[in-house]
JSON list of C-alpha atoms in Angstrom, two decimals:
[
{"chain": "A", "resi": 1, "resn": "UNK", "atom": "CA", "xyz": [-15.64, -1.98, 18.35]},
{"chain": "A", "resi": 2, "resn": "UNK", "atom": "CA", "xyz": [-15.51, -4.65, 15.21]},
{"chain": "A", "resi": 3, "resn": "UNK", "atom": "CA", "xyz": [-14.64, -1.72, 12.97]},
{"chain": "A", "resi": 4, "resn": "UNK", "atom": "CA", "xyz": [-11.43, -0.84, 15.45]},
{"chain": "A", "resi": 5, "resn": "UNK", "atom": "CA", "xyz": [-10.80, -4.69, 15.20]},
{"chain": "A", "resi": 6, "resn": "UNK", "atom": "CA", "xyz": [-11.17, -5.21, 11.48]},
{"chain": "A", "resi": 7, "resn": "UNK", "atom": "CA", "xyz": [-8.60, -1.93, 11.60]},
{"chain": "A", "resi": 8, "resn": "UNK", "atom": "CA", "xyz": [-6.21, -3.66, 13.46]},
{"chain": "A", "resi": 9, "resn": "UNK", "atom": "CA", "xyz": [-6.84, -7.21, 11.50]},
{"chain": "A", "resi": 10, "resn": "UNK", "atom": "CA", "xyz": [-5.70, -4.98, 8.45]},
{"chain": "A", "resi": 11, "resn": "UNK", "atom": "CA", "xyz": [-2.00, -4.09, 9.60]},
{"chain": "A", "resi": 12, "resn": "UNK", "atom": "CA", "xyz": [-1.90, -7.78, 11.12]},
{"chain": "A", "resi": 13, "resn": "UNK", "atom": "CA", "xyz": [0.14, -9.42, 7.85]},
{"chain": "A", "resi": 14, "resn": "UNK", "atom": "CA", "xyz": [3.64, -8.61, 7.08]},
{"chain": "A", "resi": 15, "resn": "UNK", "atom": "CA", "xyz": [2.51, -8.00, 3.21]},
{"chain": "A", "resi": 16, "resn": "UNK", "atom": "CA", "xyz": [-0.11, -5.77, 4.02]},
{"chain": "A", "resi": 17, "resn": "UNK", "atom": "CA", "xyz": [2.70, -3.61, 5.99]},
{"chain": "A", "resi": 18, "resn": "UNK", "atom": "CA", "xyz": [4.67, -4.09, 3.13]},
{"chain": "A", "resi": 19, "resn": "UNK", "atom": "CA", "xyz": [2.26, -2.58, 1.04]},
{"chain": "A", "resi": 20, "resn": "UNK", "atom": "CA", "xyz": [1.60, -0.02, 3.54]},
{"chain": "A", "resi": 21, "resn": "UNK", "atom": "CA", "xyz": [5.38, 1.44, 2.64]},
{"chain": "A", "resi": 22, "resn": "UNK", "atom": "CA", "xyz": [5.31, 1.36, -0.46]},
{"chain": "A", "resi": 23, "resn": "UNK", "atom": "CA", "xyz": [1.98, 3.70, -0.09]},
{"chain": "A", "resi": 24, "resn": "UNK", "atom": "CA", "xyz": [3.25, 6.13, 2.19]},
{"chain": "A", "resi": 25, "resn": "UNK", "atom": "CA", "xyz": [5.44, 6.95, -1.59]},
{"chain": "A", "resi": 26, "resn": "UNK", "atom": "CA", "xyz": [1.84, 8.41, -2.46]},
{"chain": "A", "resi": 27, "resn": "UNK", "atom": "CA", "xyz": [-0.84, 6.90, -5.33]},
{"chain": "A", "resi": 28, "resn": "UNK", "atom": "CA", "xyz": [0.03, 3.31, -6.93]},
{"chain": "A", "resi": 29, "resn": "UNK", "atom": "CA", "xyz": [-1.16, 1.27, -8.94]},
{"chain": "A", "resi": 30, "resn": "UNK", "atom": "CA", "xyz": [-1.16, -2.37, -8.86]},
{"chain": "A", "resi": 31, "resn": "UNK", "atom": "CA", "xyz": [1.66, -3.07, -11.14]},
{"chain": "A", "resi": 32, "resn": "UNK", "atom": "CA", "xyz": [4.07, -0.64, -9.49]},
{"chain": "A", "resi": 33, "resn": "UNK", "atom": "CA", "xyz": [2.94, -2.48, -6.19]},
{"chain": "A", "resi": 34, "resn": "UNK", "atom": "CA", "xyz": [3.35, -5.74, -7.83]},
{"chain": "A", "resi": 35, "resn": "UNK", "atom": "CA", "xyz": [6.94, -4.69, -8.79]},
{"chain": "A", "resi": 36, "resn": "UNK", "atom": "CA", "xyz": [8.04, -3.14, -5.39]},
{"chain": "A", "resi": 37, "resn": "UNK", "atom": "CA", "xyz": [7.01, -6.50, -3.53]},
{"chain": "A", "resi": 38, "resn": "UNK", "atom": "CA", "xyz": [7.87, -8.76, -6.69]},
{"chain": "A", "resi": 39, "resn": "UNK", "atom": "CA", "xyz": [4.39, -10.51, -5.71]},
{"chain": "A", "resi": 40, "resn": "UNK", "atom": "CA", "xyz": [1.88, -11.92, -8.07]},
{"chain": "A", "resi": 41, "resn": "UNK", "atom": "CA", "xyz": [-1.53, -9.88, -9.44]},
{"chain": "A", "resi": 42, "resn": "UNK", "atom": "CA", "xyz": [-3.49, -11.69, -7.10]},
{"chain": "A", "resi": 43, "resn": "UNK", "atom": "CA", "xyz": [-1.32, -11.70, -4.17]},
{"chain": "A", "resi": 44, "resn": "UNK", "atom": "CA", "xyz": [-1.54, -7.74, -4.57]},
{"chain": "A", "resi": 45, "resn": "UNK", "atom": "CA", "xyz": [-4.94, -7.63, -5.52]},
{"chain": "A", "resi": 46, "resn": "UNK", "atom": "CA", "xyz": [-6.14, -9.39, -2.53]},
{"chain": "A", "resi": 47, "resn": "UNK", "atom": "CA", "xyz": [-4.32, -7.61, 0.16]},
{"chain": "A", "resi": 48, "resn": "UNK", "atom": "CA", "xyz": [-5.46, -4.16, -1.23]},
{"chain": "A", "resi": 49, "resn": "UNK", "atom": "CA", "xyz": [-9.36, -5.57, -1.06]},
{"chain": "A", "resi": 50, "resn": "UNK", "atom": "CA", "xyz": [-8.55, -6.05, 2.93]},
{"chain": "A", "resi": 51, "resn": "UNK", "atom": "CA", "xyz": [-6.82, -2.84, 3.17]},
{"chain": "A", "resi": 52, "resn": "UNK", "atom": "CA", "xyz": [-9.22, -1.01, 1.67]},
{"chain": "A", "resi": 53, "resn": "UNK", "atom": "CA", "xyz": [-12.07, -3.29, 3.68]},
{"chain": "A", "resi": 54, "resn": "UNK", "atom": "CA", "xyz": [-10.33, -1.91, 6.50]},
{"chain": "A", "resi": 55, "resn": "UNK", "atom": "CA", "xyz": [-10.14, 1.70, 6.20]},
{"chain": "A", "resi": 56, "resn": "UNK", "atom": "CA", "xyz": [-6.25, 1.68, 5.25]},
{"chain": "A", "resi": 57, "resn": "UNK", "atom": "CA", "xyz": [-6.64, 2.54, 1.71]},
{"chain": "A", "resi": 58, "resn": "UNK", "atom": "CA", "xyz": [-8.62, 4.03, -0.74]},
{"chain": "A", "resi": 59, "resn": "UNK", "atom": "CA", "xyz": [-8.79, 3.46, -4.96]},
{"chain": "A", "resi": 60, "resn": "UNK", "atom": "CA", "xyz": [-9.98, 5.44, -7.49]},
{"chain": "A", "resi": 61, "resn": "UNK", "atom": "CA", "xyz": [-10.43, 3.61, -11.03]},
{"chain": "A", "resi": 62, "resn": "UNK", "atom": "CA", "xyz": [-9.05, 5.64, -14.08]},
{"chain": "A", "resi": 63, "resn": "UNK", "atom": "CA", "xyz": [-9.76, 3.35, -17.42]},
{"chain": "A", "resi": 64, "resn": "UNK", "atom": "CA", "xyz": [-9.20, 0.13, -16.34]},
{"chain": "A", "resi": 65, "resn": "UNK", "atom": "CA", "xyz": [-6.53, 0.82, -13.89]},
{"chain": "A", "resi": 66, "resn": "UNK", "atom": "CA", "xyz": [-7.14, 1.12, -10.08]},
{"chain": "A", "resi": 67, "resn": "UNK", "atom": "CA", "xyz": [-4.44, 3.24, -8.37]},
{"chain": "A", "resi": 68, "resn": "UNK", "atom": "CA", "xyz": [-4.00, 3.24, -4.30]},
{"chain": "A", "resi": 69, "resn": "UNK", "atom": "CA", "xyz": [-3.48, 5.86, -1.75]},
{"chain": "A", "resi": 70, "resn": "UNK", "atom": "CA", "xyz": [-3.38, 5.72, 1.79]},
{"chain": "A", "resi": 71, "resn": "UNK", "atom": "CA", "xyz": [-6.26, 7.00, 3.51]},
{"chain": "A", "resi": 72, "resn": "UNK", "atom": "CA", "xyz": [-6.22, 10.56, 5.56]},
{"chain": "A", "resi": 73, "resn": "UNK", "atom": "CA", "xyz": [-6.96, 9.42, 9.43]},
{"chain": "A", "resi": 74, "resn": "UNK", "atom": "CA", "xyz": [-10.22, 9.12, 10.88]},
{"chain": "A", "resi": 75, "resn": "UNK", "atom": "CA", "xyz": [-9.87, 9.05, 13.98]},
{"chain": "A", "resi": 76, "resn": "UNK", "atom": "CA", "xyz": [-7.16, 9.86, 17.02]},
{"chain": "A", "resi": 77, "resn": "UNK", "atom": "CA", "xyz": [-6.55, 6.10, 17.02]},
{"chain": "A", "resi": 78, "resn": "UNK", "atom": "CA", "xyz": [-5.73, 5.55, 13.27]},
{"chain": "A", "resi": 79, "resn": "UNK", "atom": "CA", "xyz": [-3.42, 8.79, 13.16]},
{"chain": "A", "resi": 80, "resn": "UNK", "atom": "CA", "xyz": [-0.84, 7.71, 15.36]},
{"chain": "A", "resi": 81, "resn": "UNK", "atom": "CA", "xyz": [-0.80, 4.43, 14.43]},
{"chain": "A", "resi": 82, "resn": "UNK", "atom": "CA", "xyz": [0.15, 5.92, 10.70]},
{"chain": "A", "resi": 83, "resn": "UNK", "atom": "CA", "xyz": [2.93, 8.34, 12.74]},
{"chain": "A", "resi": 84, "resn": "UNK", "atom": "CA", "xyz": [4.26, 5.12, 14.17]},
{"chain": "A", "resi": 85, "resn": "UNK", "atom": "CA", "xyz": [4.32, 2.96, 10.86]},
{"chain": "A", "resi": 86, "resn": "UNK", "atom": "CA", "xyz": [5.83, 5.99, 8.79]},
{"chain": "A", "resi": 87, "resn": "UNK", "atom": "CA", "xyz": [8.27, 6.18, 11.50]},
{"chain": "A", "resi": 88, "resn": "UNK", "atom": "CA", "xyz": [9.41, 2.54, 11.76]},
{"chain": "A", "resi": 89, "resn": "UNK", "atom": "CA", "xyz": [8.74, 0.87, 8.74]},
{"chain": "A", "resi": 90, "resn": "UNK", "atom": "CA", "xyz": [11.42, 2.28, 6.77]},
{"chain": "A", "resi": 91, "resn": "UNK", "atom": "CA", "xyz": [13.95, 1.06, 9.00]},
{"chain": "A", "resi": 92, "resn": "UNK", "atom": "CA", "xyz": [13.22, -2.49, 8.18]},
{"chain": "A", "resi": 93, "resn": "UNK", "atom": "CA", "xyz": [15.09, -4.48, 6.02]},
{"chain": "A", "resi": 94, "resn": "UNK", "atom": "CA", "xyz": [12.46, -6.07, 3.99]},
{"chain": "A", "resi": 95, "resn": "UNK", "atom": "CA", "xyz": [10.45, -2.62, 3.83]},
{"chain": "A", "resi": 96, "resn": "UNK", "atom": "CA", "xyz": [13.76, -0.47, 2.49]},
{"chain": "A", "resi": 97, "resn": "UNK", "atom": "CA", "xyz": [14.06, -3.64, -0.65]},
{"chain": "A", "resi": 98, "resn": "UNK", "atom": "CA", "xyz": [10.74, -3.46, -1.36]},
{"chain": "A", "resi": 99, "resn": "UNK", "atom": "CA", "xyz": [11.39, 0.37, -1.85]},
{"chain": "A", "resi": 100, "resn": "UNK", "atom": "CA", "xyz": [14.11, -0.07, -3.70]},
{"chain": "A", "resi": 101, "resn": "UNK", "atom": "CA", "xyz": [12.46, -2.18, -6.33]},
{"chain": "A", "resi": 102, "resn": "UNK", "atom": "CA", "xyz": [9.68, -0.01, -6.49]},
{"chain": "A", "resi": 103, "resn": "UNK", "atom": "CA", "xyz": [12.03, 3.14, -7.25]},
{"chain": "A", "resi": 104, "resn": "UNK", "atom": "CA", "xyz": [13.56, 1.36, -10.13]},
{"chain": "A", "resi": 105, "resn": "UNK", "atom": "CA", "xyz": [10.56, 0.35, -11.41]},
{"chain": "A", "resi": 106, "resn": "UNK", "atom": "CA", "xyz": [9.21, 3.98, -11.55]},
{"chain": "A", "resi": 107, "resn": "UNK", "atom": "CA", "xyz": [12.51, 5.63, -12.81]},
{"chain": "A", "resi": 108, "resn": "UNK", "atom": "CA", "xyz": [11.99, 2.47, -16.02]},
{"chain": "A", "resi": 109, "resn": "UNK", "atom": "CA", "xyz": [8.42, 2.74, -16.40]},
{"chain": "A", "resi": 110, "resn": "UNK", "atom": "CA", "xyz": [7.39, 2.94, -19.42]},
{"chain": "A", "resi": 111, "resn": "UNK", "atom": "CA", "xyz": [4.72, 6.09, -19.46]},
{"chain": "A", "resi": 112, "resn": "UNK", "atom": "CA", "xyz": [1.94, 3.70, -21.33]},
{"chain": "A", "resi": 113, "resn": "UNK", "atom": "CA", "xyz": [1.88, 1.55, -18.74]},
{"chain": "A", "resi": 114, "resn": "UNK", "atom": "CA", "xyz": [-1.09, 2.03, -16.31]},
{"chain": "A", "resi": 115, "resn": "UNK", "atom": "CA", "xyz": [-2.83, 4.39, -18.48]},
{"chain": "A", "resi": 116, "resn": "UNK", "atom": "CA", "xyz": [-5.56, 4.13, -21.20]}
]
């Protein structure tokens, strides 16, 4: 039951359901997040340590650079709360300007960034 809680707890902050938008793209790393929701390292950084805490998200380290992807559902429960998030998040306002940030920050990217 605390793990369905601390599940829930993890989609509870507007940021974090920011973030989870800008995932459904596919794999980030924390500067492209950064960009998208033109927040702070740390503001970033934190949020993914509860999503991933959670069960929301899962990291793989290449170098020195930790890049995000959302995990595949567990359970009954978890997969149709993703079908409902992918569904309505994009019709938000805040979520469709964080995605626009975040496209122009990939189509600009320079290729060294995020890589060793």
């Amino acid at each position: 039951m605390e793990h369905l809680a601390l599940r829930f707890k993890g989609l509870s902050d507007p940021t974090r359901l920011r973030i989870f938008r800008l995932l459904a793209h596919g794999e980030l790393c924390v500067c492209d997040l950064m960009a998208g929701l033109d927040l702070p390292q740390s503001t970033v950084s934190r949020h993914m340590s509860f999503l991933k805490k959670s069960d929301w998200v899962s990291s793989r380290r290449n170098g020195k650079w930790v890049y995000y992807t959302l995990t595949a559902p567990a359970d009954e429960i978890q997969s149709l709360i993703l079908q409902q998030l992918r569904r309505n998040l994009p019709a938000m306002k805040e979520a469709r300007q964080d995605y626009g940030r975040l496209m122009s920050h990939l189509d600009t990217k320079n290729t060294e960034t995020c890589t060793d």
